[in-house]
PDB file of C-alpha atoms in Angstrom:
ATOM      1  CA  MET G  13     -21.677 -67.147   6.942  1.00  0.00           C
ATOM      2  CA  THR G  14     -20.287 -64.002   8.364  1.00  0.00           C
ATOM      3  CA  THR G  15     -18.406 -61.380   6.424  1.00  0.00           C
ATOM      4  CA  ALA G  16     -15.449 -59.492   7.886  1.00  0.00           C
ATOM      5  CA  THR G  17     -15.128 -55.820   7.279  1.00  0.00           C
ATOM      6  CA  CYS G  18     -11.711 -54.471   6.510  1.00  0.00           C
ATOM      7  CA  ALA G  19     -10.962 -51.310   8.443  1.00  0.00           C
ATOM      8  CA  PRO G  20      -8.199 -49.109   7.191  1.00  0.00           C
ATOM      9  CA  PRO G  21      -4.872 -49.500   9.055  1.00  0.00           C
ATOM     10  CA  ARG G  22      -5.028 -47.188  12.143  1.00  0.00           C
ATOM     11  CA  PRO G  23      -1.608 -45.549  11.286  1.00  0.00           C
ATOM     12  CA  ALA G  24      -2.880 -44.460   7.899  1.00  0.00           C
ATOM     13  CA  LEU G  25      -6.045 -43.285   9.273  1.00  0.00           C
ATOM     14  CA  GLY G  26      -4.113 -41.129  11.906  1.00  0.00           C
ATOM     15  CA  ARG G  27      -1.902 -39.650   9.259  1.00  0.00           C
ATOM     16  CA  LEU G  28      -4.950 -38.788   7.180  1.00  0.00           C
ATOM     17  CA  ARG G  29      -6.493 -37.107  10.278  1.00  0.00           C
ATOM     18  CA  ARG G  30      -3.405 -35.095  11.027  1.00  0.00           C
ATOM     19  CA  LEU G  31      -3.041 -34.044   7.240  1.00  0.00           C
ATOM     20  CA  SER G  32      -6.669 -33.018   7.213  1.00  0.00           C
ATOM     21  CA  ARG G  33      -6.106 -30.867  10.193  1.00  0.00           C
ATOM     22  CA  GLU G  34      -2.900 -29.453   8.837  1.00  0.00           C
ATOM     23  CA  ILE G  35      -4.727 -28.505   5.672  1.00  0.00           C
ATOM     24  CA  ALA G  36      -7.693 -26.961   7.515  1.00  0.00           C
ATOM     25  CA  ARG G  37      -5.247 -24.810   9.638  1.00  0.00           C
ATOM     26  CA  PHE G  38      -3.183 -23.822   6.711  1.00  0.00           C
ATOM     27  CA  GLY G  39      -6.567 -22.795   5.062  1.00  0.00           C
ATOM     28  CA  VAL G  40      -7.521 -20.668   7.993  1.00  0.00           C
ATOM     29  CA  VAL G  41      -4.305 -18.837   8.033  1.00  0.00           C
ATOM     30  CA  GLY G  42      -4.057 -18.738   4.309  1.00  0.00           C
ATOM     31  CA  GLY G  43      -7.659 -17.493   4.109  1.00  0.00           C
ATOM     32  CA  SER G  44      -6.864 -14.572   6.396  1.00  0.00           C
ATOM     33  CA  GLY G  45      -3.759 -13.943   4.344  1.00  0.00           C
ATOM     34  CA  VAL G  46      -5.772 -13.668   1.200  1.00  0.00           C
ATOM     35  CA  LEU G  47      -8.092 -11.151   2.870  1.00  0.00           C
ATOM     36  CA  VAL G  48      -5.111  -9.085   3.946  1.00  0.00           C
ATOM     37  CA  ASN G  49      -3.586  -9.456   0.426  1.00  0.00           C
ATOM     38  CA  LEU G  50      -6.816  -8.391  -1.149  1.00  0.00           C
ATOM     39  CA  LEU G  51      -7.572  -5.582   1.223  1.00  0.00           C
ATOM     40  CA  ALA G  52      -4.020  -4.155   0.746  1.00  0.00           C
ATOM     41  CA  PHE G  53      -4.170  -4.750  -3.000  1.00  0.00           C
ATOM     42  CA  ASN G  54      -7.458  -2.813  -3.272  1.00  0.00           C
ATOM     43  CA  LEU G  55      -6.345  -0.032  -0.913  1.00  0.00           C
ATOM     44  CA  LEU G  56      -3.284   0.582  -3.064  1.00  0.00           C
ATOM     45  CA  LEU G  57      -5.090   0.028  -6.351  1.00  0.00           C
ATOM     46  CA  GLN G  58      -8.265   1.742  -5.809  1.00  0.00           C
ATOM     47  CA  GLY G  59      -7.551   3.857  -2.858  1.00  0.00           C
ATOM     48  CA  ILE G  60      -4.248   5.672  -3.841  1.00  0.00           C
ATOM     49  CA  GLY G  61      -4.296   4.757  -7.591  1.00  0.00           C
ATOM     50  CA  ALA G  62      -1.160   2.605  -7.539  1.00  0.00           C
ATOM     51  CA  ASP G  63      -0.374   0.635 -10.720  1.00  0.00           C
ATOM     52  CA  PRO G  64      -1.482  -3.088 -10.662  1.00  0.00           C
ATOM     53  CA  MET G  65       2.016  -4.719 -10.672  1.00  0.00           C
ATOM     54  CA  PRO G  66       3.513  -2.690  -7.638  1.00  0.00           C
ATOM     55  CA  ALA G  67       0.057  -3.019  -5.828  1.00  0.00           C
ATOM     56  CA  THR G  68       0.155  -6.832  -6.172  1.00  0.00           C
ATOM     57  CA  VAL G  69       3.711  -7.120  -5.050  1.00  0.00           C
ATOM     58  CA  ALA G  70       3.429  -4.862  -2.086  1.00  0.00           C
ATOM     59  CA  ALA G  71       0.122  -6.522  -0.943  1.00  0.00           C
ATOM     60  CA  SER G  72       1.645  -9.951  -1.184  1.00  0.00           C
ATOM     61  CA  CYS G  73       4.611  -8.941   0.956  1.00  0.00           C
ATOM     62  CA  VAL G  74       2.229  -7.432   3.578  1.00  0.00           C
ATOM     63  CA  ALA G  75       0.290 -10.711   3.580  1.00  0.00           C
ATOM     64  CA  MET G  76       3.493 -12.708   3.806  1.00  0.00           C
ATOM     65  CA  ALA G  77       4.559 -10.751   6.957  1.00  0.00           C
ATOM     66  CA  THR G  78       1.123 -11.422   8.726  1.00  0.00           C
ATOM     67  CA  ASN G  79       1.053 -15.099   7.566  1.00  0.00           C
ATOM     68  CA  TYR G  80       4.301 -15.879   9.342  1.00  0.00           C
ATOM     69  CA  LEU G  81       2.624 -15.264  12.753  1.00  0.00           C
ATOM     70  CA  GLY G  82      -0.399 -17.310  11.850  1.00  0.00           C
ATOM     71  CA  PHE G  83       1.587 -20.251  10.486  1.00  0.00           C
ATOM     72  CA  ARG G  84       4.211 -20.198  13.342  1.00  0.00           C
ATOM     73  CA  PHE G  85       1.619 -19.744  16.215  1.00  0.00           C
ATOM     74  CA  PHE G  86      -1.497 -21.577  14.783  1.00  0.00           C
ATOM     75  CA  ALA G  87      -1.094 -23.696  11.787  1.00  0.00           C
ATOM     76  CA  TYR G  88       2.249 -25.163  12.624  1.00  0.00           C
ATOM     77  CA  SER G  89       2.401 -24.547  16.374  1.00  0.00           C
ATOM     78  CA  ASP G  90       3.272 -28.184  16.969  1.00  0.00           C
ATOM     79  CA  ARG G  91       6.441 -28.044  14.870  1.00  0.00           C
ATOM     80  CA  ALA G  92       9.980 -27.321  15.727  1.00  0.00           C
ATOM     81  CA  ALA G  93      10.653 -24.206  17.859  1.00  0.00           C
ATOM     82  CA  ARG G  94      11.363 -20.892  15.995  1.00  0.00           C
ATOM     83  CA  THR G  95      14.838 -20.651  14.769  1.00  0.00           C
ATOM     84  CA  HIS G  96      16.736 -18.204  12.525  1.00  0.00           C
ATOM     85  CA  ARG G  97      16.931 -21.041   9.946  1.00  0.00           C
ATOM     86  CA  GLN G  98      13.100 -21.363  10.124  1.00  0.00           C
ATOM     87  CA  ILE G  99      12.483 -17.663   9.683  1.00  0.00           C
ATOM     88  CA  ALA G 100      14.970 -17.389   6.822  1.00  0.00           C
ATOM     89  CA  LEU G 101      13.485 -20.318   5.082  1.00  0.00           C
ATOM     90  CA  PHE G 102       9.965 -19.025   5.548  1.00  0.00           C
ATOM     91  CA  PHE G 103      10.911 -15.662   3.981  1.00  0.00           C
ATOM     92  CA  VAL G 104      12.996 -17.326   1.168  1.00  0.00           C
ATOM     93  CA  PHE G 105      10.068 -19.508   0.184  1.00  0.00           C
ATOM     94  CA  SER G 106       7.510 -16.881   0.803  1.00  0.00           C
ATOM     95  CA  GLY G 107       9.452 -14.496  -1.550  1.00  0.00           C
ATOM     96  CA  LEU G 108       9.459 -17.295  -4.256  1.00  0.00           C
ATOM     97  CA  GLY G 109       5.616 -17.589  -3.600  1.00  0.00           C
ATOM     98  CA  VAL G 110       5.293 -13.771  -3.999  1.00  0.00           C
ATOM     99  CA  ALA G 111       7.452 -13.894  -7.285  1.00  0.00           C
ATOM    100  CA  MET G 112       5.277 -16.916  -8.521  1.00  0.00           C
ATOM    101  CA  GLU G 113       2.034 -15.110  -7.616  1.00  0.00           C
ATOM    102  CA  SER G 114       3.371 -11.821  -9.311  1.00  0.00           C
ATOM    103  CA  LEU G 115       4.228 -13.501 -12.523  1.00  0.00           C
ATOM    104  CA  LEU G 116       0.846 -15.353 -12.593  1.00  0.00           C
ATOM    105  CA  PHE G 117      -0.794 -12.043 -11.992  1.00  0.00           C
ATOM    106  CA  TYR G 118       1.358 -10.359 -14.649  1.00  0.00           C
ATOM    107  CA  ALA G 119       0.450 -13.018 -17.157  1.00  0.00           C
ATOM    108  CA  ALA G 120      -3.207 -12.927 -16.543  1.00  0.00           C
ATOM    109  CA  HIS G 121      -3.321  -9.224 -16.200  1.00  0.00           C
ATOM    110  CA  HIS G 122      -1.560  -8.576 -19.412  1.00  0.00           C
ATOM    111  CA  GLY G 123      -3.131 -11.533 -21.237  1.00  0.00           C
ATOM    112  CA  ALA G 124      -6.749 -11.162 -20.341  1.00  0.00           C
ATOM    113  CA  ASP G 125      -6.461  -7.290 -19.958  1.00  0.00           C
ATOM    114  CA  PRO G 126      -9.006  -7.233 -17.031  1.00  0.00           C
ATOM    115  CA  THR G 127     -10.907  -3.920 -16.637  1.00  0.00           C
ATOM    116  CA  GLY G 128     -12.365  -2.755 -13.507  1.00  0.00           C
ATOM    117  CA  PRO G 129     -11.945  -3.697  -9.899  1.00  0.00           C
ATOM    118  CA  LEU G 130     -13.904  -6.963 -10.024  1.00  0.00           C
ATOM    119  CA  ALA G 131     -11.752  -8.308 -13.000  1.00  0.00           C
ATOM    120  CA  SER G 132      -8.478  -7.254 -11.154  1.00  0.00           C
ATOM    121  CA  ASN G 133      -9.582  -9.015  -7.982  1.00  0.00           C
ATOM    122  CA  ALA G 134     -10.458 -12.064  -9.901  1.00  0.00           C
ATOM    123  CA  VAL G 135      -7.014 -12.088 -11.367  1.00  0.00           C
ATOM    124  CA  LYS G 136      -5.403 -11.399  -8.043  1.00  0.00           C
ATOM    125  CA  THR G 137      -7.422 -14.066  -6.333  1.00  0.00           C
ATOM    126  CA  LEU G 138      -6.547 -16.764  -8.877  1.00  0.00           C
ATOM    127  CA  SER G 139      -2.783 -15.914  -8.714  1.00  0.00           C
ATOM    128  CA  ILE G 140      -2.867 -16.211  -4.885  1.00  0.00           C
ATOM    129  CA  LEU G 141      -4.629 -19.665  -4.960  1.00  0.00           C
ATOM    130  CA  LEU G 142      -2.273 -21.155  -7.603  1.00  0.00           C
ATOM    131  CA  ALA G 143       0.859 -19.933  -5.528  1.00  0.00           C
ATOM    132  CA  SER G 144      -0.767 -21.281  -2.308  1.00  0.00           C
ATOM    133  CA  ALA G 145      -0.326 -24.847  -3.403  1.00  0.00           C
ATOM    134  CA  PHE G 146       3.382 -24.308  -3.642  1.00  0.00           C
ATOM    135  CA  ARG G 147       3.574 -22.494  -0.345  1.00  0.00           C
ATOM    136  CA  PHE G 148       1.741 -25.451   1.417  1.00  0.00           C
ATOM    137  CA  LEU G 149       4.152 -27.855   0.104  1.00  0.00           C
ATOM    138  CA  VAL G 150       7.328 -25.999   0.938  1.00  0.00           C
ATOM    139  CA  TYR G 151       6.163 -24.774   4.322  1.00  0.00           C
ATOM    140  CA  ARG G 152       5.223 -28.196   5.723  1.00  0.00           C
ATOM    141  CA  THR G 153       8.298 -29.862   4.060  1.00  0.00           C
ATOM    142  CA  TRP G 154      11.169 -27.473   4.775  1.00  0.00           C
ATOM    143  CA  VAL G 155      10.100 -24.639   6.974  1.00  0.00           C
ATOM    144  CA  PHE G 156       7.868 -25.960   9.724  1.00  0.00           C
ATOM    145  CA  GLN G 157       9.295 -29.566  10.075  1.00  0.00           C
ATOM    146  CA  HIS G 158       7.921 -32.047  12.554  1.00  0.00           C
ATOM    147  CA  HIS G 159       9.879 -32.477  15.803  1.00  0.00           C
ATOM    148  CA  ALA G 160      10.887 -36.088  14.483  1.00  0.00           C
ATOM    149  CA  ARG G 161      12.747 -34.502  11.696  1.00  0.00           C
ATOM    150  CA  ARG G 162      14.946 -32.463  13.912  1.00  0.00           C
ATOM    151  CA  GLY G 163      18.440 -33.843  14.375  1.00  0.00           C
TER     152      GLY G 163
END
Protein backbone atom coordinates (compact mmCIF):
# COMPACT_ATOMS: atom_id res chain seq x y z
CA MET A 1 0.00 0.00 0.00
CA THR A 2 1.43 3.40 -0.94
CA THR A 3 0.74 6.62 0.77
CA ALA A 4 0.42 9.83 -1.15
CA THR A 5 1.86 12.96 0.26
CA CYS A 6 -0.09 16.14 -0.06
CA ALA A 7 2.00 19.04 -1.27
CA PRO A 8 0.76 22.54 -0.57
CA PRO A 9 -0.84 24.19 -3.58
CA ARG A 10 1.80 25.92 -5.66
CA PRO A 11 0.07 29.31 -5.82
CA ALA A 12 -0.08 29.46 -2.01
CA LEU A 13 3.57 28.46 -1.75
CA GLY A 14 4.52 31.15 -4.27
CA ARG A 15 2.60 33.80 -2.33
CA LEU A 16 4.30 32.69 0.88
CA ARG A 17 7.73 32.98 -0.75
CA ARG A 18 6.94 36.45 -2.12
CA LEU A 19 5.64 37.59 1.27
CA SER A 20 8.76 36.19 2.98
CA ARG A 21 11.02 38.10 0.56
CA GLU A 22 8.95 41.23 1.05
CA ILE A 23 9.18 40.97 4.83
CA ALA A 24 12.94 40.37 4.61
CA ARG A 25 13.47 43.41 2.36
CA PHE A 26 11.22 45.52 4.57
CA GLY A 27 13.35 44.34 7.51
CA VAL A 28 16.61 45.37 5.80
CA VAL A 29 15.32 48.86 5.00
CA GLY A 30 13.54 49.12 8.33
CA GLY A 31 16.64 47.93 10.18
CA SER A 32 18.77 50.57 8.52
CA GLY A 33 16.03 53.10 9.34
CA VAL A 34 16.14 52.02 12.99
CA LEU A 35 19.91 52.60 13.00
CA VAL A 36 19.49 56.05 11.42
CA ASN A 37 16.69 56.81 13.88
CA LEU A 38 18.71 55.75 16.93
CA LEU A 39 21.87 57.48 15.71
CA ALA A 40 20.02 60.77 15.15
CA PHE A 41 18.17 60.35 18.47
CA ASN A 42 21.40 59.83 20.41
CA LEU A 43 23.17 62.64 18.58
CA LEU A 44 20.36 65.01 19.54
CA LEU A 45 19.80 63.68 23.05
CA GLN A 46 23.35 62.95 24.19
CA GLY A 47 25.36 65.07 21.76
CA ILE A 48 23.59 68.42 21.92
CA GLY A 49 21.40 67.87 24.96
CA ALA A 50 18.00 68.10 23.30
CA ASP A 51 14.92 67.12 25.28
CA PRO A 52 13.74 63.53 24.68
CA MET A 53 10.45 64.32 22.88
CA PRO A 54 11.84 66.75 20.30
CA ALA A 55 14.80 64.40 19.81
CA THR A 56 12.55 61.41 19.12
CA VAL A 57 10.33 63.31 16.67
CA ALA A 58 13.28 64.81 14.78
CA ALA A 59 15.12 61.47 14.63
CA SER A 60 11.99 59.73 13.34
CA CYS A 61 11.60 62.35 10.61
CA VAL A 62 15.22 61.92 9.50
CA ALA A 63 14.72 58.14 9.34
CA MET A 64 11.45 58.59 7.44
CA ALA A 65 13.20 60.57 4.73
CA THR A 66 16.00 58.01 4.31
CA ASN A 67 13.55 55.09 4.43
CA TYR A 68 11.62 56.35 1.41
CA LEU A 69 14.65 55.76 -0.80
CA GLY A 70 15.21 52.27 0.60
CA PHE A 71 11.58 51.25 0.24
CA ARG A 72 11.19 52.73 -3.23
CA PHE A 73 14.40 51.42 -4.75
CA PHE A 74 14.96 48.20 -2.80
CA ALA A 75 12.09 46.76 -0.77
CA TYR A 76 9.33 47.66 -3.22
CA SER A 77 11.31 48.19 -6.42
CA ASP A 78 8.99 45.74 -8.21
CA ARG A 79 5.91 47.84 -7.46
CA ALA A 80 4.23 50.65 -9.34
CA ALA A 81 6.36 53.49 -10.68
CA ARG A 82 6.95 56.52 -8.50
CA THR A 83 4.07 58.95 -8.66
CA HIS A 84 3.12 62.08 -6.76
CA ARG A 85 0.31 60.06 -5.17
CA GLN A 86 2.76 57.38 -3.99
CA ILE A 87 5.11 59.96 -2.50
CA ALA A 88 2.25 61.79 -0.79
CA LEU A 89 0.82 58.55 0.63
CA PHE A 90 4.25 57.50 1.87
CA PHE A 91 4.77 60.72 3.78
CA VAL A 92 1.19 60.83 5.11
CA PHE A 93 1.41 57.27 6.44
CA SER A 94 4.98 57.82 7.61
CA GLY A 95 3.81 60.91 9.44
CA LEU A 96 1.14 58.80 11.13
CA GLY A 97 3.87 56.29 11.98
CA VAL A 98 6.00 59.06 13.48
CA ALA A 99 3.00 60.24 15.52
CA MET A 100 2.32 56.68 16.70
CA GLU A 101 5.97 56.14 17.56
CA SER A 102 6.15 59.48 19.38
CA LEU A 103 3.00 58.76 21.40
CA LEU A 104 4.34 55.34 22.37
CA PHE A 105 7.67 56.92 23.32
CA TYR A 106 5.90 59.61 25.32
CA ALA A 107 3.76 57.07 27.19
CA ALA A 108 6.71 54.83 27.98
CA HIS A 109 9.08 57.68 28.75
CA HIS A 110 6.69 59.35 31.18
CA GLY A 111 5.18 56.13 32.52
CA ALA A 112 8.42 54.27 33.19
CA ASP A 113 10.56 57.40 33.66
CA PRO A 114 13.71 55.85 32.16
CA THR A 115 17.00 57.22 33.39
CA GLY A 116 20.17 57.18 31.37
CA PRO A 117 20.96 56.59 27.72
CA LEU A 118 20.42 52.81 27.80
CA ALA A 119 16.88 53.10 29.17
CA SER A 120 16.01 55.93 26.74
CA ASN A 121 17.28 53.84 23.83
CA ALA A 122 15.27 50.82 24.98
CA VAL A 123 12.10 52.90 25.09
CA LYS A 124 12.91 54.45 21.70
CA THR A 125 13.58 51.04 20.13
CA LEU A 126 10.36 49.58 21.49
CA SER A 127 8.33 52.49 20.13
CA ILE A 128 9.98 52.08 16.70
CA LEU A 129 9.25 48.36 16.58
CA LEU A 130 5.60 48.75 17.56
CA ALA A 131 5.00 51.47 14.96
CA SER A 132 6.79 49.38 12.30
CA ALA A 133 3.98 46.82 12.15
CA PHE A 134 1.59 49.63 11.18
CA ARG A 135 4.05 50.93 8.59
CA PHE A 136 4.52 47.50 6.99
CA LEU A 137 0.79 47.05 6.53
CA VAL A 138 0.05 50.46 5.09
CA TYR A 139 3.13 50.65 2.85
CA ARG A 140 2.41 47.31 1.19
CA THR A 141 -1.35 47.87 1.00
CA TRP A 142 -1.69 51.50 -0.09
CA VAL A 143 1.68 53.05 -0.89
CA PHE A 144 3.70 50.50 -2.88
CA GLN A 145 0.92 48.58 -4.59
CA HIS A 146 1.52 45.70 -6.99
CA HIS A 147 1.36 46.42 -10.74
CA ALA A 148 -1.77 44.26 -10.88
CA ARG A 149 -3.58 46.77 -8.67
CA ARG A 150 -2.95 49.74 -10.93
CA GLY A 151 -5.90 50.73 -12.99
